[in-house]
Every structure is written in structure tokens, then in C-alpha cells.
Coordinates of C-alpha atoms and ligand atoms in Angstrom, one line a residue:
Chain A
X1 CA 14.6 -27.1 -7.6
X2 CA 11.1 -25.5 -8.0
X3 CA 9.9 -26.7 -11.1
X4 CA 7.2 -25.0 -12.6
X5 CA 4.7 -27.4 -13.8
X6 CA 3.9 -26.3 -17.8
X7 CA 7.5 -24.4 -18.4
X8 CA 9.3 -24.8 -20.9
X9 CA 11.0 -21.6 -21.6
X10 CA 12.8 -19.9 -24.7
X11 CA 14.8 -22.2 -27.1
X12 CA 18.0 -22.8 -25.0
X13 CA 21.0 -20.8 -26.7
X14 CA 23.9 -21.7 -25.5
X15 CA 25.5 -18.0 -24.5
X16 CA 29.2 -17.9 -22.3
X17 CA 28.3 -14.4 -22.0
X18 CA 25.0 -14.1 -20.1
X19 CA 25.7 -14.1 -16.7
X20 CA 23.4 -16.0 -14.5
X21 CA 19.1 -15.0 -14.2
X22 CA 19.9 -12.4 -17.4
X23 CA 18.2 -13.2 -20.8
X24 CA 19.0 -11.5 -24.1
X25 CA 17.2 -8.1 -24.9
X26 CA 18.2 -8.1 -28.4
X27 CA 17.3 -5.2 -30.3
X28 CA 15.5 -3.7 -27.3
X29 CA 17.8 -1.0 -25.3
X30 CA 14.5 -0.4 -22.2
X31 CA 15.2 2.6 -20.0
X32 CA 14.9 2.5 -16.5
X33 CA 15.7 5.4 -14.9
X34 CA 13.3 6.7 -11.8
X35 CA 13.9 10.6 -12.5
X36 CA 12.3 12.5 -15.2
X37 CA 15.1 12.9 -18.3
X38 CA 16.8 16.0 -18.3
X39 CA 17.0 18.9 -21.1
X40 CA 20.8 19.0 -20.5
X41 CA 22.6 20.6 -23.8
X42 CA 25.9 19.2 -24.2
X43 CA 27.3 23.1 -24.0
X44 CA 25.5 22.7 -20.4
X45 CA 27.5 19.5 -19.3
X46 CA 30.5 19.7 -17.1
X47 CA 31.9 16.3 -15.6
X48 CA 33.7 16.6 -12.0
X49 CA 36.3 14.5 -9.9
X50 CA 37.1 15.6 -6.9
X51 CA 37.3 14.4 -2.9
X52 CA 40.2 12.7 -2.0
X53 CA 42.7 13.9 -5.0
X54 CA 45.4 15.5 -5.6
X55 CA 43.9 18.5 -8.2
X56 CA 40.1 19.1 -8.3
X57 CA 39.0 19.6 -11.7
X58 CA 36.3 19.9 -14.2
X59 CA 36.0 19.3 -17.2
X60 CA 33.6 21.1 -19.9
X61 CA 31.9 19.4 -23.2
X62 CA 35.2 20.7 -25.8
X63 CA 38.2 19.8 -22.8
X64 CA 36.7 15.9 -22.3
X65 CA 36.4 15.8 -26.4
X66 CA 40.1 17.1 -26.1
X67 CA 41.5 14.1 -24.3
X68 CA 42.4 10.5 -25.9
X69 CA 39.0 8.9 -27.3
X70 CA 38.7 5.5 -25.9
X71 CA 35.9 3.0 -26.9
X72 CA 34.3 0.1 -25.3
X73 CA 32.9 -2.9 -27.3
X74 CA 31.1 -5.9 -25.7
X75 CA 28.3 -6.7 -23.5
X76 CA 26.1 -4.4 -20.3
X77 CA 24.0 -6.0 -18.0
X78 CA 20.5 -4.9 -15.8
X79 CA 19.7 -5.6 -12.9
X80 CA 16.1 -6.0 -14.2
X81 CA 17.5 -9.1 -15.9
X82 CA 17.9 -7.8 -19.8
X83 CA 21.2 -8.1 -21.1
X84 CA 22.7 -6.8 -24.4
X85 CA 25.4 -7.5 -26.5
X86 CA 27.4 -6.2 -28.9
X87 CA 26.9 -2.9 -27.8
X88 CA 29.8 0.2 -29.2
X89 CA 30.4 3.5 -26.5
X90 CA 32.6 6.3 -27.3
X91 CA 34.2 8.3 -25.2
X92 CA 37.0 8.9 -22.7
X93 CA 38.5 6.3 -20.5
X94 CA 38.4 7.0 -16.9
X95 CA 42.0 6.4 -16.6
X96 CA 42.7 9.4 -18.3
X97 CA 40.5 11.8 -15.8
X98 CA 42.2 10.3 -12.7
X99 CA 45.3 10.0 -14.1
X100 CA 44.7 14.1 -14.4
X101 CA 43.2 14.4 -10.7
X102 CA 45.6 12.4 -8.6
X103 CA 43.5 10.2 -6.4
X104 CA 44.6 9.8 -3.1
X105 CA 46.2 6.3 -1.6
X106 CA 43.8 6.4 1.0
X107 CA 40.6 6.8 -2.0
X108 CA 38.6 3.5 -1.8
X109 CA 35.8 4.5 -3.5
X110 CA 33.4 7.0 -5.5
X111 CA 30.3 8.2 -5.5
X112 CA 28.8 9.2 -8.9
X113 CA 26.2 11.7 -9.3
X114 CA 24.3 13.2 -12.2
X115 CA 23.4 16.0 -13.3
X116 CA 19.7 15.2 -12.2
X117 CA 21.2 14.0 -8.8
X118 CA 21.3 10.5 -9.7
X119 CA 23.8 9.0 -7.4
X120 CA 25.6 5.5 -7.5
X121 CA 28.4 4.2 -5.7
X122 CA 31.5 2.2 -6.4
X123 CA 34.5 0.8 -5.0
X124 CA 37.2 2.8 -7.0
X125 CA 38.9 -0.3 -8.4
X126 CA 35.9 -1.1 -10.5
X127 CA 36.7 2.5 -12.5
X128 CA 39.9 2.5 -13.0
X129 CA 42.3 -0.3 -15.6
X130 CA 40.5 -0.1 -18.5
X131 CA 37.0 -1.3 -17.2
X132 CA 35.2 2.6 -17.1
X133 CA 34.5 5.5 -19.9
X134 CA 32.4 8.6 -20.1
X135 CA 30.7 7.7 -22.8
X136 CA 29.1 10.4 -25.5
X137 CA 28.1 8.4 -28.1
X138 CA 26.7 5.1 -28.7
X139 CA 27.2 2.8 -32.6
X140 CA 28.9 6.3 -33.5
X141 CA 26.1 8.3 -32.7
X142 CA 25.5 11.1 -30.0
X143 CA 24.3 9.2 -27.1
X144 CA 20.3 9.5 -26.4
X145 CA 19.3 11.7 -23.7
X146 CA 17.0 8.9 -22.5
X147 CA 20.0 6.5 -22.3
X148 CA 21.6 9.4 -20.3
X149 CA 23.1 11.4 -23.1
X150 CA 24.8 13.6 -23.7
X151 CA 27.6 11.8 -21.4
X152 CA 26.7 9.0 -18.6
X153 CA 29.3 6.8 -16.8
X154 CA 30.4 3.4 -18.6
X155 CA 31.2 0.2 -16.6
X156 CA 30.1 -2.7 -18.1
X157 CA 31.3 -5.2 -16.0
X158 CA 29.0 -4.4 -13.2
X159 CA 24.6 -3.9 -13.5
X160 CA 24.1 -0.9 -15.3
X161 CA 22.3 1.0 -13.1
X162 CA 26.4 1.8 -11.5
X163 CA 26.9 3.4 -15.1
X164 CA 24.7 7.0 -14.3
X165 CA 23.3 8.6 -16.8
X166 CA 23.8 12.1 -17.0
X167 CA 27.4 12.0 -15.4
X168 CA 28.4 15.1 -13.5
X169 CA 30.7 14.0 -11.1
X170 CA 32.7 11.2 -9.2
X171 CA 33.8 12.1 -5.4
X172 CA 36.5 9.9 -4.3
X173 CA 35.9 8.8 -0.6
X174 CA 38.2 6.6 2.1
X175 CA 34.6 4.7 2.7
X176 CA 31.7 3.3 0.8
X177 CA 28.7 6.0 1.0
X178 CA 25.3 4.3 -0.8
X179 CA 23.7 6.3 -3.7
X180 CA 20.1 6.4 -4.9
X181 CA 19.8 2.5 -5.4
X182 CA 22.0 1.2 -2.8
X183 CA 19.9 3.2 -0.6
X184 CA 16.5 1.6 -1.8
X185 CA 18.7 -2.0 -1.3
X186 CA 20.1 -2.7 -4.0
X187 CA 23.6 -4.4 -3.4
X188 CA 27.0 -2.2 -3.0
X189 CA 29.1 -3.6 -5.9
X190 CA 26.5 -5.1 -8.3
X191 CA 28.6 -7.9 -10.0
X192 CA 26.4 -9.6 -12.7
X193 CA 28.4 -12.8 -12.3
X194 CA 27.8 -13.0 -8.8
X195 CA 24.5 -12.0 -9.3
X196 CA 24.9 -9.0 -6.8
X197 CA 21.3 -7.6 -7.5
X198 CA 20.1 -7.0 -3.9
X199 CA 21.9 -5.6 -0.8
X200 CA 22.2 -9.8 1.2
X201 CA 23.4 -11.6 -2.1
Chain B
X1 CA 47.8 5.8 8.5
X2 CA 46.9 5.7 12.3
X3 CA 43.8 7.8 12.3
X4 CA 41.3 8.7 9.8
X5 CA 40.3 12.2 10.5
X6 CA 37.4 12.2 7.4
X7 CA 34.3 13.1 8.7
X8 CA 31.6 10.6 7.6
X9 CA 28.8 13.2 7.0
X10 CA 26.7 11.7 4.0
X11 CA 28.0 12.5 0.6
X12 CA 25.7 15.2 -0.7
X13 CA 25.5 15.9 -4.5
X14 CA 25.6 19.7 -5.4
X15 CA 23.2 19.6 -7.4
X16 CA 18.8 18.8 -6.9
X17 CA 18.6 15.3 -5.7
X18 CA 16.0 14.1 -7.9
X19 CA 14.2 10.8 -6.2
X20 CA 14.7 10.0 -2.7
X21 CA 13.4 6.9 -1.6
X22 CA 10.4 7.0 0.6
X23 CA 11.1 4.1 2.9
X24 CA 14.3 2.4 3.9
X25 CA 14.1 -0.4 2.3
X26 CA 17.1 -1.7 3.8
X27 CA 18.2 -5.6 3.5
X28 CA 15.8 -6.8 0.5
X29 CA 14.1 -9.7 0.8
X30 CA 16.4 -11.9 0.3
X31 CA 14.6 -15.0 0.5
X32 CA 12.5 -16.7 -2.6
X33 CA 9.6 -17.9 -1.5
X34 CA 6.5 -20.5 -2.9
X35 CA 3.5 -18.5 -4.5
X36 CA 1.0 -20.6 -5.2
X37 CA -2.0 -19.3 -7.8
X38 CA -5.4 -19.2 -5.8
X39 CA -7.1 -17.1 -8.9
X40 CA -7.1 -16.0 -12.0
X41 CA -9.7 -13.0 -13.1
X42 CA -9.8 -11.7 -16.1
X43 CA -9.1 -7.5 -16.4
X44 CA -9.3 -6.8 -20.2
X45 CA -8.5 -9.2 -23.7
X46 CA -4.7 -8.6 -22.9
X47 CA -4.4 -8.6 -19.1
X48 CA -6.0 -10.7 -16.3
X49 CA -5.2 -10.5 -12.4
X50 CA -3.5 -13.3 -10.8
X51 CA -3.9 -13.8 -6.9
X52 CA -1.3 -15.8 -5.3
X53 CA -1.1 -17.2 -1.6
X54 CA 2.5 -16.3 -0.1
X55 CA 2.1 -17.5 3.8
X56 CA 5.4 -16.0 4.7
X57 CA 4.8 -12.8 2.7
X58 CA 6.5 -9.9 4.5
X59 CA 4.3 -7.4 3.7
X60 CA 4.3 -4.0 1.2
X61 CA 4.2 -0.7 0.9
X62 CA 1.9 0.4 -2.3
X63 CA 4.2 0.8 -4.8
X64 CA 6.4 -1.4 -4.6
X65 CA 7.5 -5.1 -6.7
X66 CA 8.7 -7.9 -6.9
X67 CA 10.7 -10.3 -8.5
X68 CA 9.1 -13.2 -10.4
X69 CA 10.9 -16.6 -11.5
X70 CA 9.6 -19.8 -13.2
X71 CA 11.8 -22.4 -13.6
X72 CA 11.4 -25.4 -16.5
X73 CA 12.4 -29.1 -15.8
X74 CA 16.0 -28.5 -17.2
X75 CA 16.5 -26.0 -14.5
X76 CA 16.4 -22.6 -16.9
X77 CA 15.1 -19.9 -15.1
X78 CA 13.3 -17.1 -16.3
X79 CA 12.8 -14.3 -14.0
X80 CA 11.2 -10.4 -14.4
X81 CA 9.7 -8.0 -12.3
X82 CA 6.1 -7.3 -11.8
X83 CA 4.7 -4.5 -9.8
X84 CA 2.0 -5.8 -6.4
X85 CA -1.4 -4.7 -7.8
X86 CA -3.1 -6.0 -4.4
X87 CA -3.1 -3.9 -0.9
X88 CA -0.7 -4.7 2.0
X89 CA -3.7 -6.3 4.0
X90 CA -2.1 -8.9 5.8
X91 CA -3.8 -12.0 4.4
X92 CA -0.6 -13.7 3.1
X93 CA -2.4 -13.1 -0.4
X94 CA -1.0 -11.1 -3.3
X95 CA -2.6 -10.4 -6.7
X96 CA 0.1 -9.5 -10.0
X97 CA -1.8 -8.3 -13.2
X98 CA -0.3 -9.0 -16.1
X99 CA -0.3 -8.0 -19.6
X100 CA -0.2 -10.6 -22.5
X101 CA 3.1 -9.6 -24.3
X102 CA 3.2 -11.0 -27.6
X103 CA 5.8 -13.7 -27.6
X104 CA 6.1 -13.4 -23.9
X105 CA 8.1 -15.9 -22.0
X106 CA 6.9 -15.2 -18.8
X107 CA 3.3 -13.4 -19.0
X108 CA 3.1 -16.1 -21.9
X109 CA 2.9 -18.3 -19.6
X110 CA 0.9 -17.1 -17.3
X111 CA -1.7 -16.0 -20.3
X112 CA -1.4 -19.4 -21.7
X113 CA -0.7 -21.9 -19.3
X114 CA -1.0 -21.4 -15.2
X115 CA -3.6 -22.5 -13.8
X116 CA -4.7 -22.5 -10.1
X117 CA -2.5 -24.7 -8.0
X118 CA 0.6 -23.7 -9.9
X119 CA 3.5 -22.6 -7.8
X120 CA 6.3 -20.1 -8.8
X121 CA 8.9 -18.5 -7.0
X122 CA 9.0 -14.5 -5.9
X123 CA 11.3 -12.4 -4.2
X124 CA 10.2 -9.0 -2.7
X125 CA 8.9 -6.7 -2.1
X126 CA 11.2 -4.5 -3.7
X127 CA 12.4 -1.1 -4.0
X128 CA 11.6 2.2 -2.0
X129 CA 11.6 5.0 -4.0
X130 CA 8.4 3.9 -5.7
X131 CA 6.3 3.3 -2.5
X132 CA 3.9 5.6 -1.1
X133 CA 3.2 4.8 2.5
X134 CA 0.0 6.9 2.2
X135 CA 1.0 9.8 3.8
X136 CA 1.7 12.8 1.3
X137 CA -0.7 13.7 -1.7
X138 CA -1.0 11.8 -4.8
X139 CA -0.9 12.4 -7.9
X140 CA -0.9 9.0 -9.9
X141 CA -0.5 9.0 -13.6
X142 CA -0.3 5.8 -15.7
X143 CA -0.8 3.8 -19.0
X144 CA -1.8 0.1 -19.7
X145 CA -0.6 -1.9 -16.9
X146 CA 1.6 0.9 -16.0
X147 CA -2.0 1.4 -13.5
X148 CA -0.8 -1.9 -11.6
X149 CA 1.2 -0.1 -8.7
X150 CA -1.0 2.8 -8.8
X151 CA -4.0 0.7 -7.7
X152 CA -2.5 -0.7 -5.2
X153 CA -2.3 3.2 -3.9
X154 CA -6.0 3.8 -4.4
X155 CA -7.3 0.2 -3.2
X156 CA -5.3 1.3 -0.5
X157 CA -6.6 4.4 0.5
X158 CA -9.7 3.3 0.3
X159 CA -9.3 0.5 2.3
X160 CA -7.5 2.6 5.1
X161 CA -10.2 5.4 4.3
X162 CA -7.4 8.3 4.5
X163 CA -8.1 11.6 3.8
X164 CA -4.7 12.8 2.1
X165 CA -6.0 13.7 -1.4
X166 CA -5.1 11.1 -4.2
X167 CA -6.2 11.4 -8.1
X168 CA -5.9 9.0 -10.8
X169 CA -5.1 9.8 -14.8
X170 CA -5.2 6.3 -16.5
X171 CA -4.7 6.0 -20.2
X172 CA -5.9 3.3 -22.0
X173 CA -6.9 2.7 -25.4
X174 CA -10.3 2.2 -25.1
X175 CA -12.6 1.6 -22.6
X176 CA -12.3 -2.7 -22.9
X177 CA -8.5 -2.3 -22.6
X178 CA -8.8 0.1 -19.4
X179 CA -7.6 -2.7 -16.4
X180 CA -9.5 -2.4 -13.0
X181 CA -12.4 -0.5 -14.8
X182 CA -15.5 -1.4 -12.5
X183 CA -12.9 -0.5 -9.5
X184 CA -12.4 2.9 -10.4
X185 CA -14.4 6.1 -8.4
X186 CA -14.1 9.8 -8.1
X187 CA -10.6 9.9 -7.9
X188 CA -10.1 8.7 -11.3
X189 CA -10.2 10.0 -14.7
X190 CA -9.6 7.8 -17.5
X191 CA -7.8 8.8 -20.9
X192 CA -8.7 7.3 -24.3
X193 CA -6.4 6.9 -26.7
X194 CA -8.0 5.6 -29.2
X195 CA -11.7 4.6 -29.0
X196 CA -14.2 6.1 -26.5
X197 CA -17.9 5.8 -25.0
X198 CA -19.9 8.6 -27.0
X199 CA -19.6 12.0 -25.7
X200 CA -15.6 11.0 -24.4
X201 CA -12.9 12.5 -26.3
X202 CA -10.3 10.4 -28.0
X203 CA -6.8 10.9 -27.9
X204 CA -3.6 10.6 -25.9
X205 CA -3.0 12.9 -22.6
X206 CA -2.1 16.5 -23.1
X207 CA -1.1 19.6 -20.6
X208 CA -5.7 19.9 -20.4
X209 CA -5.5 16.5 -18.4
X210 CA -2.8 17.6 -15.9
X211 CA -3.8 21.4 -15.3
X212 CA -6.5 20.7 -13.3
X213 CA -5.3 18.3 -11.3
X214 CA -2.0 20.7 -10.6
X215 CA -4.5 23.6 -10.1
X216 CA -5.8 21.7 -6.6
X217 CA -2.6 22.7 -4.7
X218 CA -3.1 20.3 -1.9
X219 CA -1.5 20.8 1.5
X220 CA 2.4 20.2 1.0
X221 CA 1.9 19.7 -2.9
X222 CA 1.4 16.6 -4.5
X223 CA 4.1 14.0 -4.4
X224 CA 3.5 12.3 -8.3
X225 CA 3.9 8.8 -9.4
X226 CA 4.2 8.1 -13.4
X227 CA 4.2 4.6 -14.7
X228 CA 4.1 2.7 -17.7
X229 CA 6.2 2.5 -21.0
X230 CA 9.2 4.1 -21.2
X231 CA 7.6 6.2 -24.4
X232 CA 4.9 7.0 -21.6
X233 CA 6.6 7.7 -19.1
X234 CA 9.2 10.5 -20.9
X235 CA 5.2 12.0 -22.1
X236 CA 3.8 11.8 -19.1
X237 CA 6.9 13.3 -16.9
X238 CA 7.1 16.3 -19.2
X239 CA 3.5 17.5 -19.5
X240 CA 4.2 17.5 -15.2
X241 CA 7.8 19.3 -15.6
X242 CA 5.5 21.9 -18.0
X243 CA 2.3 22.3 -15.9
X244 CA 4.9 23.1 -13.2
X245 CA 5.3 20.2 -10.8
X246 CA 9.0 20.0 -9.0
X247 CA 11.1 17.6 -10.7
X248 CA 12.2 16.5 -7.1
X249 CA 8.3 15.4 -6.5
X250 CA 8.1 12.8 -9.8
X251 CA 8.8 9.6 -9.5
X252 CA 9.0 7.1 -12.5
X253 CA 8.6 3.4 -13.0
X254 CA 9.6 2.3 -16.6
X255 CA 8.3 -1.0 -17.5
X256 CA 11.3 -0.8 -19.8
Ligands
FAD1 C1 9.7 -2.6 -12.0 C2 8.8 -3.3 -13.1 C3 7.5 -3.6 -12.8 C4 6.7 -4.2 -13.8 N1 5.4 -4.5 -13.5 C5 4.6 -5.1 -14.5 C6 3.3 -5.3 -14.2 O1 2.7 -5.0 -13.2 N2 2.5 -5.9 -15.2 C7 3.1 -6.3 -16.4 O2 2.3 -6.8 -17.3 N3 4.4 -6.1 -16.7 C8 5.2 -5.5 -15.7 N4 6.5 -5.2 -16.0 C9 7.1 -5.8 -17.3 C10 7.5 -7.2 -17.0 O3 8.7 -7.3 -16.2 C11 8.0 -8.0 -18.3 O4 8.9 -7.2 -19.0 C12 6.8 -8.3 -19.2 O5 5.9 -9.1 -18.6 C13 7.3 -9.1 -20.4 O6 8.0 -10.2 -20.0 P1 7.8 -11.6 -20.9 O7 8.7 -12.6 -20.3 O8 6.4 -11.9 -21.0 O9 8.3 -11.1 -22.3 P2 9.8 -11.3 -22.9 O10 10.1 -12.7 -23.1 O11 10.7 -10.6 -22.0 O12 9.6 -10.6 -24.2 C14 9.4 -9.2 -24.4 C15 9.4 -8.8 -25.9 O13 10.7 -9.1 -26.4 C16 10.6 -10.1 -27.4 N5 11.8 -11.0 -27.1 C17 12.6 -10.9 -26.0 N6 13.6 -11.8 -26.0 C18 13.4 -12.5 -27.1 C19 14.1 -13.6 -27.7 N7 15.2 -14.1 -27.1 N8 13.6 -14.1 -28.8 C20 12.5 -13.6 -29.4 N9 11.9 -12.5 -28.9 C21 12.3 -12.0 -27.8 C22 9.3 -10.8 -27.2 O14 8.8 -11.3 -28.4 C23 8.4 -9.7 -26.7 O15 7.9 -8.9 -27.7 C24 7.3 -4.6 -15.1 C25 8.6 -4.3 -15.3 C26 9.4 -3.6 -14.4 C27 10.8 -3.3 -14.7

């Protein structure tokens, strides 16, 4: 261990939640994204699966808000170390859009992509039982366009910069195809548990 | 299946890719290594320059950061980012400048207690999209220490003497909170925000600071690199999107 002489550190809290290297934000929400933030009206915003399914479709701002609202409670890690909890989404589970779409057996994964062109990538397992929303508002309030309003991708359980802002779309592929930060080496599942920050860990 | 017949062709969004990187950045470093403080220099009240020795130090684009940890007796770690202020110039040495946040963990730290001889740990360099290998037009734009990867660009192209145009727009508060102020030449031209020498205007950066600097139209147009809050950031990125640079040619680092 590489002590660092002088170091002491935040009062230790004792917190099950925060997976390893992250420290609590708090209040703060920071923004991180690398593109400038789009003017994107929600009457603009159309969300996208396609690839390997059975029934390409899209999906405009009134038919999303038209299927089963599903919320997510709890906790979102970045990979830049901030972690926040007790944080409220609303939206639509992502269950209910593939359920809708059909994904092939032989769909492994997704690639994500924005309305900005944003992409991430994800092994297709992490979006579906329950663990992945597009999410429109946040504590019961439209969701910020700098937090990637008016709908981004939701899934918690991996770093946040999987959960793109500005959600347009989801591919489904038979392979795993890098997006914007898997690209610039940043690791392909991104498990905060495992500490999956860069591609190597 | 026996056979898969998908053609791997790279998945290509239909709409504007916003940020490609500019370098592969491939496997990240994934090694921490020993950085041990050679200097500290003081920038301004709130931010001084620390230069570190890293003998194994892979080397960096401008641009680009790394990942900082300290680590008290109990084995709690504490670990953030900080952008290389320092050129890549080979001689195993990196300088970080950081900002006193108020109630900081980490820069409290460093503001409060490290002293030359200390040893932390760092990870890097980091990240792609942010780097600028030198060879397209620049058009740097930043706020407090949101400058930090933005001189390593200019110490850069001065030290490499390059003749791809580059331009500066730093925002400070006033001239005794403007880091890297002696450093600064031709390229730059400093905002303040809220005091100023006589004779300088005060007040924060508007469309009149960016015109200008669009209205050069260097060869290939000017590849721009905003940095600094996020409240800085979202001002900054818009008075480009409005004076008409692509939003394809902005890149943005958010200190958060
Ligand atoms: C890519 C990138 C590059 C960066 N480059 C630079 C750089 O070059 N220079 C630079 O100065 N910074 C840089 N930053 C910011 C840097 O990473 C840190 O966020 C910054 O130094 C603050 O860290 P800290 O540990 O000092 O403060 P923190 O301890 O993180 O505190 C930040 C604020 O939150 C409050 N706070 C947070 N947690 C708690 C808590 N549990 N209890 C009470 N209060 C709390 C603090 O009081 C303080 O106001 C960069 C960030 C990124 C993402």
C-alpha cells in the first residue's frame, strides 16, 4: 500500500452502497458530457430499436408516454468517481420497447446512440430484467437538457456514461461494436463493482 | 447457428457524430504508477502548479488527464481526475495545477499539506477525444483552471514551434486569479470577469470575444476545445454553436 504521508481523508462513513474508488457527490449532480447540449424539443424526440429484431420501430414523445410508466429509485455511479444516491427517474422500462421489437436469439448486444451522436455500447443483458428505463423525468420533474433531457437511457447498475443522454436509438448486434468512450478506452461493460473504468481492468 | 453471415462493418449512427476521438487511445494505462512532488509554484491565491517526477511516464498527447489517488494509513483512497498542464517533453516530469476547492479532499491536500518528496499514485494519461496532437487549428477557449489542458496545447506549440494557427480565450476573474499569466503571448486574449487593469473591460465572454477569432477561417477550420465548469462550458459551447462553428468541431471537458 502507498500511503500518502499527511492523508487523512473525509470522515469514514460507513456506506454498503459505494462501490469501490467512488465517493458521495451529495447534492451535486456534475455533467460530463464531451458534446455541446442539444436544443432538442421533446416534440423533436423519437427513440429507435432496431438491428437484429423482429419489428423495427420508433417511437415518438406521446407513443413512449403511452406505454406502462416505470420508475427507478436508488443509486448511479461515474466513472469520474462521484456517486449519488437516492436519486428518482421516470420513465419507460426497457422491457416494454423490446418486448414490442422482438430481439433476435442471436442479439448479444446494443449500441446506443443519441440524438447528438453520442454512442455507447452494451451487452444486451445489462438492458433488459428490470435493470434499464428511458427516463423523462427526474424527482418528478422533466429531466434537464444538461443531464440529457428530454429522454436519455437509464442503467444504473453500470458507470453512467452507458446511460446516453439524449437517447435516439439502440441497434441490437450478434457482436460487441465500441461507442464514443469505449473507443477513447474506456472498458466494454463498465461494472462499478468491479471497478470496470478502463478498457485492461 | 453454423455461420454468421453479419457483416461486421462499424455501427454507424444516422445521425452527426458529435466528438470523435483524435487518437486511439486504445488499452489505457493500466498501471498506477509513483509520482513523486519535485515542485510546487504558486499560479494565483487559489491555484499553484505541482511538478511531479514519473520515470516510467508513458508519455501524452496535450489534452489529455489523468487519474490522481492518495491513499491515508487506513487504506481509504481518494481518487479524481486532473488534466496534464505540462508538455509531452520526454523528461519523465509532469506538472498538475490545481485549484484550492473549498473543503477539498484532494486539492485540500495538495493546497494544505504536500510538500516536495511526497509520493502519490497516477494512472494515465487518459482519454482521446480531448487531445490535440498539434495538427489541425485551435481554437481553445477556457475558464479558471478550465486553461490547465489548454496550456499544455500552447506550451506545446511553442515548444514544437508549429505553424498551425492556435488562439487562446481565457476567462478569469481578474487579472491575480488568471493561472499561467506571465506565460501567455499573442495567441492569447484574456477575459475579465470581474475586475480588470484600467482601460480592460469587465465582464463575462460574449459572441464580441468569439467573432473575431471565427472570422480568421484558418485552413480546414478550426477544430475548438472548451473547458471549465460545467456552467462555462454550456456558455462557452453556445456563443460557438451561434458564431457558427460545427457542432462536430467542439470538444468539451466539464470539470463537473
Ligand atoms: C477530466 C477532468 C479534469 C480535471 N482537471 C482539473 C485540473 O486540471 N485542475 C483542477 O483544479 N481540477 C480539475 N478537475 C476537477 C478535479 O477532478 C476535482 O473535482 C477537484 O480538484 C475537487 O476535488 P477535491 O477532492 O478537492 O474536492 P471534493 O472533496 O471532491 O469536494 C468538491 C466540493 O464538494 C464538497 N463535498 C464533496 N463531498 C463532500 C462530502 N462528503 N462532505 C462534505 N462536502 C463534500 C466539497 O466541500 C467541495 O465544495 C478535473 C476534473 C475532470 C473530470
Amino acid at each position: 500500500m502507498n500511503v500518502t504521508r499527511g492523508f487523512t481523508g473525509r470522515p469514514r462513513v460507513h456506506n454498503p452502497g459505494l462501490p469501490p474508488g467512488q465517493y458521495d457527490a451529495g447534492d451535486d449532480w456534475p455533467v460530463l458530457s464531451a458534446e455541446v447540449t442539444p436544443d432538442l424539443a421533446a416534440s423533436d424526440w423519437t427513440f429507435r430499436v432496431d438491428g437484429l429484431v423482429e419489428r423495427p420501430q420508433t417511437w415518438d414523445w406521446a407513443a413512449a408516454h403511452a406505454l406502462p410508466a416505470s420508475s427507478y429509485e436508488g443509486d448511479i455511479h461515474c466513472v469520474t468517481s462521484w456517486s449519488k444516491f437516492g436519486v428518482r427517474f421516470g420513465g419507460v422500462s426497457l422491457d416494454t420497447f423490446l418486448a414490442a421489437v422482438g430481439p433476435h436469439a442471436s442479439a448479444t448486444h446494443a449500441v446506443a446512440y443519441a440524438h447528438t451522436g453520442y454512442t455507447a455500447s452494451l451487452p444486451l443483458a445489462d438492458l433488459t430484467g428490470g435493470r434499464a428505463w428511458i427516463a423523462f423525468e427526474y424527482d418528478g420533474r422533466p429531466l434537464a437538457a444538461e443531464h440529457g433531457g428530454p429522454a436519455r437511457l437509464l442503467v444504473p447498475h453500470l458507470y453512467f456514461w452507458k446511460s446516453a443522454k439524449w437517447i435516439a436509438g439502440l441497434t441490437l448486434l450478434d457482436h460487441d461494436e465500441p461507442g464514443f468512450w469505449e473507443q477513447n478506452g474506456y472498458h466494454a461493460r463498465g461494472n462499478p463493482w468491479d471497478e470496470q473504468r478502463y478498457s485492461g481492468d | 447457428m453454423t455461420a454468421t453471415t453479419t457483416a461486421r462493418t462499424a455501427f454507424v449512427p444516422p445521425t452527426r457524430f458529435a466528438v470523435p476521438g483524435r487518437i486511439d487511445a486504445g488499452e489505457a494505462a493500466v498501471e498506477w504508477q509513483t509520482a513523486t512532488l519535485t515542485e510546487i509554484r504558486r499560479e494565483t491565491p487559489r491555484a499553484a502548479t505541482f511538478r511531479f517526477a514519473v520515470p516510467a511516464w508513458a508519455g501524452h498527447l496535450p489534452g489529455q488527464h489523468l487519474m490522481l489517488r492518495l491513499t491515508a494509513a487506513d487504506g481509504y483512497v481518494a481518487q479524481r481526475h486532473y488534466s496534464i498542464a505540462s508538455a509531452p517533453d520526454g523528461s519523465g516530469h509532469i506538472e498538475l495545477t490545481l485549484d484550492h476547492v473549498e473543503g477539498g479532499e484532494v486539492s485540500g491536500w495538495f493546497h494544505t499539506e504536500a510538500r516536495p518528496g511526497d509520493q502519490v499514485q497516477v494512472r494515465g494519461p487518459l482519454s482521446g477525444f480531448f487531445a490535440w496532437p498539434g495538427d489541425r487549428p485551435a481554437l481553445l477557449i477556457g475558464a479558471g483552471s478550465g486553461v490547465v489542458p489548454l496550456m499544455s496545447m500552447v506550451r506545446h506549440h511553442r515548444e514544437r514551434r508549429l505553424s498551425v494557427p492556435l488562439r487562446l480565450l481565457v476567462s478569469a476573474r481578474g487579472p491575480r486569479e488568471l493561472i499561467y499569466a506571465d506565460e501567455y503571448g499573442t495567441e492569447t486574449t484574456p477575459v475579465f470577469t470581474r475586475t480588470a487593469p484600467a482601460g480592460v473591460p469587465v465582464g463575462r465572454m460574449t459572441a464580441a470575444h468569439v467573432a473575431p477569432l471565427l472570422a480568421e477561417r484558418p485552413d480546414g477550420g478550426w477544430e475548438a476545445y472548451v473547458c471549465g465548469s460545467n456552467a462555462f462550458a454550456e456558455h462557452a459551447s453556445r456563443l460557438l454553436v451561434a458564431a457558427g462553428q460545427p457542432v462536430d468541431r467542439i470538444r468539451i471537458e466539464r470539470f463537473g
